[in-house]
XYZ file of C-alpha atoms in Angstrom:
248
model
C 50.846 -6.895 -68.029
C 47.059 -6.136 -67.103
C 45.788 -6.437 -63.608
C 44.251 -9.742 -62.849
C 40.057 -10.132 -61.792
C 39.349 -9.325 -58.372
C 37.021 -12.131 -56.932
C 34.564 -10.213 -55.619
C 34.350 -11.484 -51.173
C 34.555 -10.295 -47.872
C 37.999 -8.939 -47.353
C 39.653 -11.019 -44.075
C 41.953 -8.615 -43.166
C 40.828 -5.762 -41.254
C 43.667 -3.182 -41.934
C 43.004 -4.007 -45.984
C 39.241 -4.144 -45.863
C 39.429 -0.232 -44.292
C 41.625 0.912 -46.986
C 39.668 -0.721 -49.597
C 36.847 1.024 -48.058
C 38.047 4.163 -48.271
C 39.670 3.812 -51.705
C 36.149 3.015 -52.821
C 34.627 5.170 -51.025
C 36.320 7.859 -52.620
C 36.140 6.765 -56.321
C 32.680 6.253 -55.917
C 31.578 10.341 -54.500
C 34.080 11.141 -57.111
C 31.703 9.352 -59.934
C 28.911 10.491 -58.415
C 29.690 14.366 -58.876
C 31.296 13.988 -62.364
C 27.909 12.469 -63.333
C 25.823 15.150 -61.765
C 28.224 17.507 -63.814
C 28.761 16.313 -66.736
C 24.560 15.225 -67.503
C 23.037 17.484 -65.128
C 21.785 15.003 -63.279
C 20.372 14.779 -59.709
C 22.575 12.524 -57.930
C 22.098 11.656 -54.467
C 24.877 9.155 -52.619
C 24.431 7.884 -49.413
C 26.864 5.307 -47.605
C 27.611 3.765 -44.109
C 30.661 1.981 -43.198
C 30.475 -0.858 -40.780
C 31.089 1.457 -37.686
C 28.085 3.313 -38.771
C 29.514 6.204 -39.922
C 27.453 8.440 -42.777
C 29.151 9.490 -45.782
C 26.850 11.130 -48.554
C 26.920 13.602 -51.233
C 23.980 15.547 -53.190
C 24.157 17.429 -56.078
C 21.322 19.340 -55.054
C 21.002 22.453 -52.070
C 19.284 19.756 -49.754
C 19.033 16.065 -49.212
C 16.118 15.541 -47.461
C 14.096 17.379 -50.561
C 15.835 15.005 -52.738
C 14.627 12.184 -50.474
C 11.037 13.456 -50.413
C 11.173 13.617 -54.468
C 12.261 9.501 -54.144
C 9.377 8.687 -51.828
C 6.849 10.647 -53.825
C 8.000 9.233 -56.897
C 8.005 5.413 -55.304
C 4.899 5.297 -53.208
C 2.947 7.308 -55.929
C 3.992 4.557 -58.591
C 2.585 2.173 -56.175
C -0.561 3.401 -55.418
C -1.310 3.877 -58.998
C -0.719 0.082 -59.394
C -3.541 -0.438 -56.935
C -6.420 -2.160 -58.560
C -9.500 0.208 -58.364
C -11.946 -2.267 -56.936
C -9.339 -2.121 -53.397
C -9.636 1.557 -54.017
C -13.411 1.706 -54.045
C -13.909 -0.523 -50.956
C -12.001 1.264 -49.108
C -13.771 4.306 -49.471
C -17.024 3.123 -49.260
C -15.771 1.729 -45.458
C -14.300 5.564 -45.159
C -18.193 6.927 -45.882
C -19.547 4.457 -43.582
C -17.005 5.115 -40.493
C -18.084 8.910 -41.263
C -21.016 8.492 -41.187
C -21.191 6.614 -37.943
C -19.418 9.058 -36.567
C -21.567 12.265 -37.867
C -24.921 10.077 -36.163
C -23.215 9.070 -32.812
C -22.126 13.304 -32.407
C -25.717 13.949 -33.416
C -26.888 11.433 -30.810
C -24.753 13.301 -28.013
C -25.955 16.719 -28.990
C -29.394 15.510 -28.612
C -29.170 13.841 -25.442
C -27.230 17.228 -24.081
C -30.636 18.670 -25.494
C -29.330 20.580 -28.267
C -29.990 20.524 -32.208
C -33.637 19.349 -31.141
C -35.089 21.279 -33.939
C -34.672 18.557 -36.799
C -36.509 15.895 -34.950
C -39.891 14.674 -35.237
C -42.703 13.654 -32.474
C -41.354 10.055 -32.837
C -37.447 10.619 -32.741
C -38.753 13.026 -29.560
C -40.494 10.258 -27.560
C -37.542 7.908 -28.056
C -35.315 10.136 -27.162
C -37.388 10.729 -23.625
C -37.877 6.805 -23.403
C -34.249 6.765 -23.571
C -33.492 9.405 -21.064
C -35.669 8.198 -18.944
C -34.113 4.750 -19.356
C -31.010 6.384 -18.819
C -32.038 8.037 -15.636
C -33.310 5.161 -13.616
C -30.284 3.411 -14.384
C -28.582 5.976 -12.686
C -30.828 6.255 -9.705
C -30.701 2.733 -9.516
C -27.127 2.883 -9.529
C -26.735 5.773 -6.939
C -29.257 4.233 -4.552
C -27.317 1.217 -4.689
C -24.213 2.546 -3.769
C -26.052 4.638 -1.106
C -26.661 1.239 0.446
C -23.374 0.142 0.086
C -22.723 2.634 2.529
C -25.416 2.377 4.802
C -24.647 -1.536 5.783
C -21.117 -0.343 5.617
C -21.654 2.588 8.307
C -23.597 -0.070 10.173
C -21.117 -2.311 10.465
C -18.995 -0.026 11.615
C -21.124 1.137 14.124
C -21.853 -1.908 15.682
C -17.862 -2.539 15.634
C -17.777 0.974 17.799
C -20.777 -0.102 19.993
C -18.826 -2.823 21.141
C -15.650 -1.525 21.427
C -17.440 0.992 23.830
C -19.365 -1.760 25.665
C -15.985 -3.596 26.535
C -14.384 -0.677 27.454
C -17.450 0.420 29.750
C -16.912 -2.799 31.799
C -13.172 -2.417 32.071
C -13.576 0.853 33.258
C -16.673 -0.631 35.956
C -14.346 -3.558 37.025
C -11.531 -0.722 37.946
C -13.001 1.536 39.389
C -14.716 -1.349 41.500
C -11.296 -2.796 42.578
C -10.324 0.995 43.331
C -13.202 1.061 45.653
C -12.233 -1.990 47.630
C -9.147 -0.511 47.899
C -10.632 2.808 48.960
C -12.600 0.907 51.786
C -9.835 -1.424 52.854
C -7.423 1.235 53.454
C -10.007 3.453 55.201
C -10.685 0.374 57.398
C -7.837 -0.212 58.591
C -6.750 3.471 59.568
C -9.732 3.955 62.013
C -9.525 0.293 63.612
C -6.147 0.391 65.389
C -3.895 -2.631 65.545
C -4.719 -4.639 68.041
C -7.134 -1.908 69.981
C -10.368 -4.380 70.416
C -8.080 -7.194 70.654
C -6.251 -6.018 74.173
C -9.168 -5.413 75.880
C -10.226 -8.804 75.207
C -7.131 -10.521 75.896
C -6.804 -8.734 79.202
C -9.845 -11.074 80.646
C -8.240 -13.970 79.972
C -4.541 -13.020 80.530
C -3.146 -11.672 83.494
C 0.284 -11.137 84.374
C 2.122 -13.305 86.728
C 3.389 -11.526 90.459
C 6.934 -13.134 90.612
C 10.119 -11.561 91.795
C 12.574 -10.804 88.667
C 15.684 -11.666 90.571
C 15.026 -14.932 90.667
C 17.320 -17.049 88.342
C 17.665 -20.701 87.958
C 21.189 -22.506 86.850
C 23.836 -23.916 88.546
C 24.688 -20.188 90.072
C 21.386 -19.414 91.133
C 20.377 -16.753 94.075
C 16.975 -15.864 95.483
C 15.642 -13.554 98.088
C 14.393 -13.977 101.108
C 10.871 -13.000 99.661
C 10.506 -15.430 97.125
C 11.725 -18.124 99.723
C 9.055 -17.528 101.984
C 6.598 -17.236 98.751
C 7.869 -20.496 97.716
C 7.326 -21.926 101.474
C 3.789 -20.421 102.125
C 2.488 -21.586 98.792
C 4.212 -25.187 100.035
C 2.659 -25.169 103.663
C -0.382 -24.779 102.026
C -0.714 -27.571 99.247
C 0.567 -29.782 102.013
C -2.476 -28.562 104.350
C -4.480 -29.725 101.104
C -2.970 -33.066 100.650
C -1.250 -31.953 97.288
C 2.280 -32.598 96.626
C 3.716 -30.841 93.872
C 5.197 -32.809 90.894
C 8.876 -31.006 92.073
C 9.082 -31.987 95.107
C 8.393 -36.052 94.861
């Protein structure tokens, strides 16, 4: 009995899909050098699994010059199909980019003041109306910017110049208050406490002539001196017609 058609899908299984794989894989380098062999043929056989792993075979010494001989032989192919009017247009906008490019190099050598030779009295004086152009534009530029940083510098200045003027009169109101300070303390170390004072006080206060034993209370003794102080200051209000408060 013959083998039956395999319907050609995605094999589920894992385990069978990788041997198929490599069954297949096999067969297929095996073809590959029997027809390089047998027809002297350039065969080149590249393959990657679904783990990205590279399997390839080349009949030839190197597969990268078989590779170039496929992209020279594809991408030639093509540009021969081009039509020629795509061809021409694009090298007519290739002369006109080169020759921008040749007049703006020209231009710089000229403005550096080289290759003036070629030039004419006309192509001269626009060339010095443009420098000239050129160079106030650049003065203009640079004396702006030197203003920039004049009103800057200014500013800053007058920032300073106050800083310095507040500082001035903190420093003036200290050393002020260290002055008063100065003259306070000198004041009062050559004006003794109460000096001036005493010698005022003594004309109005004097002190009282009494005997310090006596004592008043319910133990109280006295002297025979301050008894007969006590009676001669008595004899006498009575001579005046006074009679103290204490004795009514």
């Amino acid at each position: 009995m013959g083998r039956g058609r395999v319907e050609l899908k995605r094999i589920e299984n894992k385990i069978n899909r990788q041997v198929t794989f490599a069954k297949r894989r096999n067969g297929l380098l095996k073809k590959a050098y029997e027809l390089s062999v047998l027809c002297d043929a350039e065969v080149a056989l590249i393959i990657f699994s679904n783990r990205g792993k590279l399997y390839e075979f080349c009949s030839s010494s190197s597969m990268p010059k078989t590779l170039e001989r496929y992209q020279k032989c594809s991408y030639g192919a093509v540009e021969v199909s081009k039509p020629a009017k795509e061809l021409e247009s694009s090298y007519r906008e290739y002369l006109k980019l080169k020759a921008r490019f040749e007049s703006l190099q020209r231009t710089q050598r000229n403005l550096l003041g080289e290759d003036l030779g070629p030039l004419n009295t006309k192509e001269l004086e626009q060339l010095e109306r443009q420098l000239d152009s050129s160079l106030k534009q650049v003065r203009s530029t640079k004396t702006q910017f030197m203003l920039d940083q004049l009103a800057d510098l200014q500013n800053k200045e007058q920032m300073l110049v106050e800083a310095n003027r507040s500082l001035t009169m903190k420093l003036e109101e200290i050393n002020s208050r260290n002055h008063y300070r100065q003259s306070w303390e000198a004041g009062d170390q050559s004006m003794p406490y109460g000096g001036p004072q005493n010698s005022h006080s003594q004309g109005f206060f004097q002190p009282l002539e009494c005997n310090p034993t006596l004592q008043i209370g319910p133990d109280y003794r006295y002297n025979a001196v301050a008894s007969d102080q006590i009676t001669a200051t008595t004899q006498a209000q009575q001579v005046n017609g006074f009679i103290p408060g204490w004795m009514l």
